[in-house]
mmCIF file of C-alpha atoms and ligand atoms in Angstrom:
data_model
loop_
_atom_site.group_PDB
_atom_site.id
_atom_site.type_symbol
_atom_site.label_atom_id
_atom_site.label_comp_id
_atom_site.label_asym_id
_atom_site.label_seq_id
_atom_site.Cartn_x
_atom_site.Cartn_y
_atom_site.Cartn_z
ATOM 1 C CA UNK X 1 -41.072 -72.655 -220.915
ATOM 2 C CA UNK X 2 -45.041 -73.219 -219.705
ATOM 3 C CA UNK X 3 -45.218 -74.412 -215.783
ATOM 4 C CA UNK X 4 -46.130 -78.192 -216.880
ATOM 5 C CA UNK X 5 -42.897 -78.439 -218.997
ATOM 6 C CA UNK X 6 -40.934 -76.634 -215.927
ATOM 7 C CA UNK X 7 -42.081 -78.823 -213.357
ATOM 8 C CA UNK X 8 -41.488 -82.168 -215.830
ATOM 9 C CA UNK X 9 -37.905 -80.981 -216.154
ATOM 10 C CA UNK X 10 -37.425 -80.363 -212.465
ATOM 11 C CA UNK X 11 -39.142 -83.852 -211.315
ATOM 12 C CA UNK X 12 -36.730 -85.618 -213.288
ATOM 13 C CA UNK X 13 -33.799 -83.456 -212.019
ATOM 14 C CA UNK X 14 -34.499 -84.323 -208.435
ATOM 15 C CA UNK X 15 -34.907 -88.123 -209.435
ATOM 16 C CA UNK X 16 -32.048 -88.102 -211.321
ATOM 17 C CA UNK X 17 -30.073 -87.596 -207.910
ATOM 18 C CA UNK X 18 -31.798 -90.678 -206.531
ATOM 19 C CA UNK X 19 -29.329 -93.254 -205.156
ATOM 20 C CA UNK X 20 -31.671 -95.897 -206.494
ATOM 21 C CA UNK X 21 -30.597 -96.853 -210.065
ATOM 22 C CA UNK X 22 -33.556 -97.711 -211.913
ATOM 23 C CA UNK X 23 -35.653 -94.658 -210.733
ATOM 24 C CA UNK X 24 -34.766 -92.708 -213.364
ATOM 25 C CA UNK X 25 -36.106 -94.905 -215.757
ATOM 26 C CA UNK X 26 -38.894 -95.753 -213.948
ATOM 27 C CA UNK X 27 -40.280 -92.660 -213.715
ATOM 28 C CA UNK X 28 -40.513 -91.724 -217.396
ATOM 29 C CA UNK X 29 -41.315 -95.376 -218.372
ATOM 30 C CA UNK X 30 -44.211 -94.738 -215.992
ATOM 31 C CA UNK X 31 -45.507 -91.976 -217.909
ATOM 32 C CA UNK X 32 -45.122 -93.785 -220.998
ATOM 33 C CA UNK X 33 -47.260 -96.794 -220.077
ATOM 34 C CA UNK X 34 -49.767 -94.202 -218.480
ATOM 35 C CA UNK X 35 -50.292 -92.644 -222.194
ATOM 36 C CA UNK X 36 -50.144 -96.026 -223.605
ATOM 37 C CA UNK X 37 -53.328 -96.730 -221.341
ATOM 38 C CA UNK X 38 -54.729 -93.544 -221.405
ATOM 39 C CA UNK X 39 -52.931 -91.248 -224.510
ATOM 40 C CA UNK X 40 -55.730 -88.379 -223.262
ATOM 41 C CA UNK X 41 -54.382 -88.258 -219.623
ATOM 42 C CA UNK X 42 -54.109 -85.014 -218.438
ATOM 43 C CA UNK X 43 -51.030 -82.999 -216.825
ATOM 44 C CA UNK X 44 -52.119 -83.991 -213.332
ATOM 45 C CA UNK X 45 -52.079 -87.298 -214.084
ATOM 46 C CA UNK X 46 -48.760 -87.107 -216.018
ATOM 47 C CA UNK X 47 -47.159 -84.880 -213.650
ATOM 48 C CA UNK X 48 -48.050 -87.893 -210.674
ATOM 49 C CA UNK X 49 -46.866 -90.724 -212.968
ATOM 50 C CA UNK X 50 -43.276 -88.796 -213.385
ATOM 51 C CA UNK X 51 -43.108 -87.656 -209.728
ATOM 52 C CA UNK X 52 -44.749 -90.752 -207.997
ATOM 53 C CA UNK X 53 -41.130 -92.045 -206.259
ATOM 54 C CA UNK X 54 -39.921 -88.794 -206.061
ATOM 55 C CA UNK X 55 -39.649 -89.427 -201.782
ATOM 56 C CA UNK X 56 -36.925 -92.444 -202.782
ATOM 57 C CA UNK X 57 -34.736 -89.412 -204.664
ATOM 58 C CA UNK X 58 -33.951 -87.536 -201.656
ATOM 59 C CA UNK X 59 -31.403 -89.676 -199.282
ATOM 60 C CA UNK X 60 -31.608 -87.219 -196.577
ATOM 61 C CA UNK X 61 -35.665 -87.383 -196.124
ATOM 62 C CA UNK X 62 -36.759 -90.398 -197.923
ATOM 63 C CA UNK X 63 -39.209 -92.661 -196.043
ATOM 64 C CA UNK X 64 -36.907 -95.843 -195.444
ATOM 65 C CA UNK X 65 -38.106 -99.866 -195.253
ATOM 66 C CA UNK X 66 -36.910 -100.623 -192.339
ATOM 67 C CA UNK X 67 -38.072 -98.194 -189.949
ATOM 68 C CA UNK X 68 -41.903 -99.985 -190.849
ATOM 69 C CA UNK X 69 -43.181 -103.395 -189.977
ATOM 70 C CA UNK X 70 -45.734 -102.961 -192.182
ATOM 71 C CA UNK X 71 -44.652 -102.993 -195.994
ATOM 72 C CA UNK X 72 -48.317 -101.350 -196.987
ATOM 73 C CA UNK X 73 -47.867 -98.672 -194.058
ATOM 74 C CA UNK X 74 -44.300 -98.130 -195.464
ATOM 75 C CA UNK X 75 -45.851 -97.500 -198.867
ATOM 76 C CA UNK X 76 -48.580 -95.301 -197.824
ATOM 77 C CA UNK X 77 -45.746 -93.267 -195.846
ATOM 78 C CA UNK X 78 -43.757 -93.003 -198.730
ATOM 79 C CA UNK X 79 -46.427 -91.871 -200.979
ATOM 80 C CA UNK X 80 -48.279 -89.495 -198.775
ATOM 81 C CA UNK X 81 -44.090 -87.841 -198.718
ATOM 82 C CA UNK X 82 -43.810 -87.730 -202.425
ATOM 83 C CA UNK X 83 -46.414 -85.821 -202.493
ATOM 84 C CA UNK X 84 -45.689 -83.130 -199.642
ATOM 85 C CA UNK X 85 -42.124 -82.759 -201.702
ATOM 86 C CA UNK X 86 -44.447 -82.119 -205.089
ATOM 87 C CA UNK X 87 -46.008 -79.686 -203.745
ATOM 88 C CA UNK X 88 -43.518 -76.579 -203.570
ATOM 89 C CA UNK X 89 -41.810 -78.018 -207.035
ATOM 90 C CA UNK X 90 -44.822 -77.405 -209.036
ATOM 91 C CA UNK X 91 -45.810 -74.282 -207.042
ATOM 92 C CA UNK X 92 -42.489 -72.936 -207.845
ATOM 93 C CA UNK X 93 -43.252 -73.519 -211.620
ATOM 94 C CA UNK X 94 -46.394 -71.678 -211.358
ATOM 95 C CA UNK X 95 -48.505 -74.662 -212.516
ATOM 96 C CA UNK X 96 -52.192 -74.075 -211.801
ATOM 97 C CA UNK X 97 -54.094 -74.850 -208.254
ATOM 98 C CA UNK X 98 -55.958 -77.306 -209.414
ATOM 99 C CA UNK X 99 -53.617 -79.225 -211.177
ATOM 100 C CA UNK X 100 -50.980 -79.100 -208.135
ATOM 101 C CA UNK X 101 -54.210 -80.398 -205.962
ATOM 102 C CA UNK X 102 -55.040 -83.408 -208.058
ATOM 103 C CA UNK X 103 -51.274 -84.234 -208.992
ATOM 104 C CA UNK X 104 -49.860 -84.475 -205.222
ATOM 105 C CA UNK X 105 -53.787 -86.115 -204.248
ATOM 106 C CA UNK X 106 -52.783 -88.796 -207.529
ATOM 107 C CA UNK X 107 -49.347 -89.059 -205.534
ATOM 108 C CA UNK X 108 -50.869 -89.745 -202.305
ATOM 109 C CA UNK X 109 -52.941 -92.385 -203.511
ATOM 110 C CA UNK X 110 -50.891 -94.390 -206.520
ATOM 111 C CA UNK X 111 -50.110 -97.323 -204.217
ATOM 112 C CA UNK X 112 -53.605 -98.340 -203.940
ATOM 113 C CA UNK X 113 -55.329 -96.352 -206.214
ATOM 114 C CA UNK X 114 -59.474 -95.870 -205.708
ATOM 115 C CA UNK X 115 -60.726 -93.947 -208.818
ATOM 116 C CA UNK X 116 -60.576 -93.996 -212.199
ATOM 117 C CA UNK X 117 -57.658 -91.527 -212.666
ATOM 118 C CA UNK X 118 -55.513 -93.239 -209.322
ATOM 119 C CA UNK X 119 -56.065 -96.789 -211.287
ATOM 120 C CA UNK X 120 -54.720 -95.928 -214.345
ATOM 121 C CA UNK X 121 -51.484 -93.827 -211.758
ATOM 122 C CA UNK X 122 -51.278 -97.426 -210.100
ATOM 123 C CA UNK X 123 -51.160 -99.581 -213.070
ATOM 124 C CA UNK X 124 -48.763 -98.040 -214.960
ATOM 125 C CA UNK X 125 -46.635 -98.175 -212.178
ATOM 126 C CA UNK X 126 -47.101 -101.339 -211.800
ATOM 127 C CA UNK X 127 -47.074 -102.438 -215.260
ATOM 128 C CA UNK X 128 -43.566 -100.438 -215.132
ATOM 129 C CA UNK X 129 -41.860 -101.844 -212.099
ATOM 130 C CA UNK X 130 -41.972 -105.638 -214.176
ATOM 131 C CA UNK X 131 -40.455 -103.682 -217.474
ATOM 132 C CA UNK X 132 -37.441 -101.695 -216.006
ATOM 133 C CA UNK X 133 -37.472 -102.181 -212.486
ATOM 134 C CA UNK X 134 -37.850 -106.033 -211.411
ATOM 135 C CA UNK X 135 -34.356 -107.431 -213.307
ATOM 136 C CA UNK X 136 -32.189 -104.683 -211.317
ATOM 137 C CA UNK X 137 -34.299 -105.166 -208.214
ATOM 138 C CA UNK X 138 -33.677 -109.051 -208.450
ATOM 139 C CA UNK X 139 -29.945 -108.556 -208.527
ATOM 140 C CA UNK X 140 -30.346 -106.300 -205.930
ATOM 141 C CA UNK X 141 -32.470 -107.607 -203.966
ATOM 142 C CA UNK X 142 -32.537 -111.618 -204.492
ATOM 143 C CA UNK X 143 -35.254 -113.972 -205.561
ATOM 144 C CA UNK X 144 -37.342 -114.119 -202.171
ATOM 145 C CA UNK X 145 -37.581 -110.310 -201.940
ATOM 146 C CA UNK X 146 -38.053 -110.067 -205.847
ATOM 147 C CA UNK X 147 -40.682 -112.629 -205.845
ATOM 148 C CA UNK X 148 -42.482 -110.824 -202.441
ATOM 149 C CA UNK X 149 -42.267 -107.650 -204.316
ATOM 150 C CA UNK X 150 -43.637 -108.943 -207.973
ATOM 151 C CA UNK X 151 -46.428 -110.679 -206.170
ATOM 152 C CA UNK X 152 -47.470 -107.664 -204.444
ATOM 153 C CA UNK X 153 -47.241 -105.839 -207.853
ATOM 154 C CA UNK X 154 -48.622 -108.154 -209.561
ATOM 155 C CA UNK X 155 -52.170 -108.931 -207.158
ATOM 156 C CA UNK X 156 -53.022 -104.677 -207.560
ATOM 157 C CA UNK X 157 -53.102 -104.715 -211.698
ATOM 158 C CA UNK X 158 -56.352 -104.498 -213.472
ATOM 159 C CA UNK X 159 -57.229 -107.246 -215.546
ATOM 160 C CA UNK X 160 -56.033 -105.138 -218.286
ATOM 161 C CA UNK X 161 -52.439 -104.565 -216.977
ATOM 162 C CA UNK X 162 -52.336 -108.467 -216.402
ATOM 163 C CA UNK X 163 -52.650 -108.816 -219.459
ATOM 164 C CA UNK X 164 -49.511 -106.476 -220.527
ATOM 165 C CA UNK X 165 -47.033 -107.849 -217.803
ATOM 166 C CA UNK X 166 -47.847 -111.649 -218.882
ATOM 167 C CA UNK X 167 -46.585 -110.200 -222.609
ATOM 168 C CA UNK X 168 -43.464 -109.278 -220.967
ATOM 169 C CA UNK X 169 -40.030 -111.048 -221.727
ATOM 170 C CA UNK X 170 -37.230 -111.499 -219.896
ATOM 171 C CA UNK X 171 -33.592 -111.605 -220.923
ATOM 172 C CA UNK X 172 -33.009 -113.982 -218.142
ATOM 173 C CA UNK X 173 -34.066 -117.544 -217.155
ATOM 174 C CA UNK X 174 -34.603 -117.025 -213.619
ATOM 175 C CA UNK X 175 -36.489 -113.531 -214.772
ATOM 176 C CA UNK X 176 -39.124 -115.633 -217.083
ATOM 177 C CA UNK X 177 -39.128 -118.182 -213.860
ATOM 178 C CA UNK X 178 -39.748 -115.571 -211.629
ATOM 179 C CA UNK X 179 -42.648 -113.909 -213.601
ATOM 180 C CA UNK X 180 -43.953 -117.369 -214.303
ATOM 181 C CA UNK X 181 -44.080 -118.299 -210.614
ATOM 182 C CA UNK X 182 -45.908 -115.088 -209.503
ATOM 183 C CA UNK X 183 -48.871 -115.157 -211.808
ATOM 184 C CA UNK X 184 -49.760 -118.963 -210.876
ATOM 185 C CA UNK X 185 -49.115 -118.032 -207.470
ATOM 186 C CA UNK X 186 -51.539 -114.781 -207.350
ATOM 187 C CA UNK X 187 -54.817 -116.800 -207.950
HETATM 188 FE FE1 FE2 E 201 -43.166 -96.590 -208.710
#
């Protein structure tokens, strides 16, 4: 097996220990609405899209909510932890220097993004949390928190990614409510 293939299949074995259910699922449906906005993206940026959560797989280590005041400081920790636990699993693979360098940099950065490459990273995760994540998060969760969350989602998409997440369609009445509240209310 090459190093990028390796490293794919061990991401998603360490996620698929997360205690969070739709993680999983979130992390490939990231990399498919990364190659739906970019089907050229290269295996940094595909190896970041399928790791980017990996901090919320491991119970013992993961960077937790409520030790932060700050819900953008909590993100940045998280992120900046993903990618120090990316590190030694694509090492271990034997995928390239480079690649490991921009692939745990694209990890540090896909909360907020910056340049071209972290944009697309933060979109389609974005784009991805209102597709699998936001129904199991509201049940979860609750509408307050849900809505909190899918507003914050929802203000750092591109124009683009807008445009993708308004197309979305909920099962649920309180889902389309939800989704219909949050884009009125991020202007
Ligand atoms: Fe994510």
């Amino acid at each position: 097996m090459d190093s990028i293939n390796c490293a794919k299949q061990k991401i998603r074995a360490v996620i698929a220990g997360s205690q969070v259910p739709e993680d999983p699922r979130h992390a490939d449906n990231t990399l498919e609405w990364l190659l739906h906005l970019e089907p050229d993206a290269g295996d940094a940026l595909q190896l970041a899209a399928l790791a980017h959560d990996i901090d919320r797989a491991i119970e013992e280590v993961k960077v937790r909510r409520e030790d932060f005041d700050d819900y953008d400081v909590f993100k940045a920790t998280h992120a900046r932890h993903g990618a120090e636990l990316l590190r030694p699993i694509l090492t271990a693979c034997g995928v390239a220097r480079d690649i490991v360098d921009d692939a745990c940099r694209l990890v540090e950065v896909h909360e907020v993004g910056g340049e071209p490459q972290a944009n697309l990273l933060k979109d389609a995760d974005s784009i991805s949390y209102f597709d699998v994540n936001l129904p199991l998060y509201f049940q979860r969760e609750g509408w307050a928190e849900t809505k909190r969350r899918s507003l914050w989602g929802y203000r750092r998409l591109s124009a683009r990614a807008r445009r993708i997440v308004e197309g979305i369609s909920y099962r649920e009445e309180a889902m389309r409510h939800l989704l219909q509240e949050v884009i009125h209310e991020s202007v």
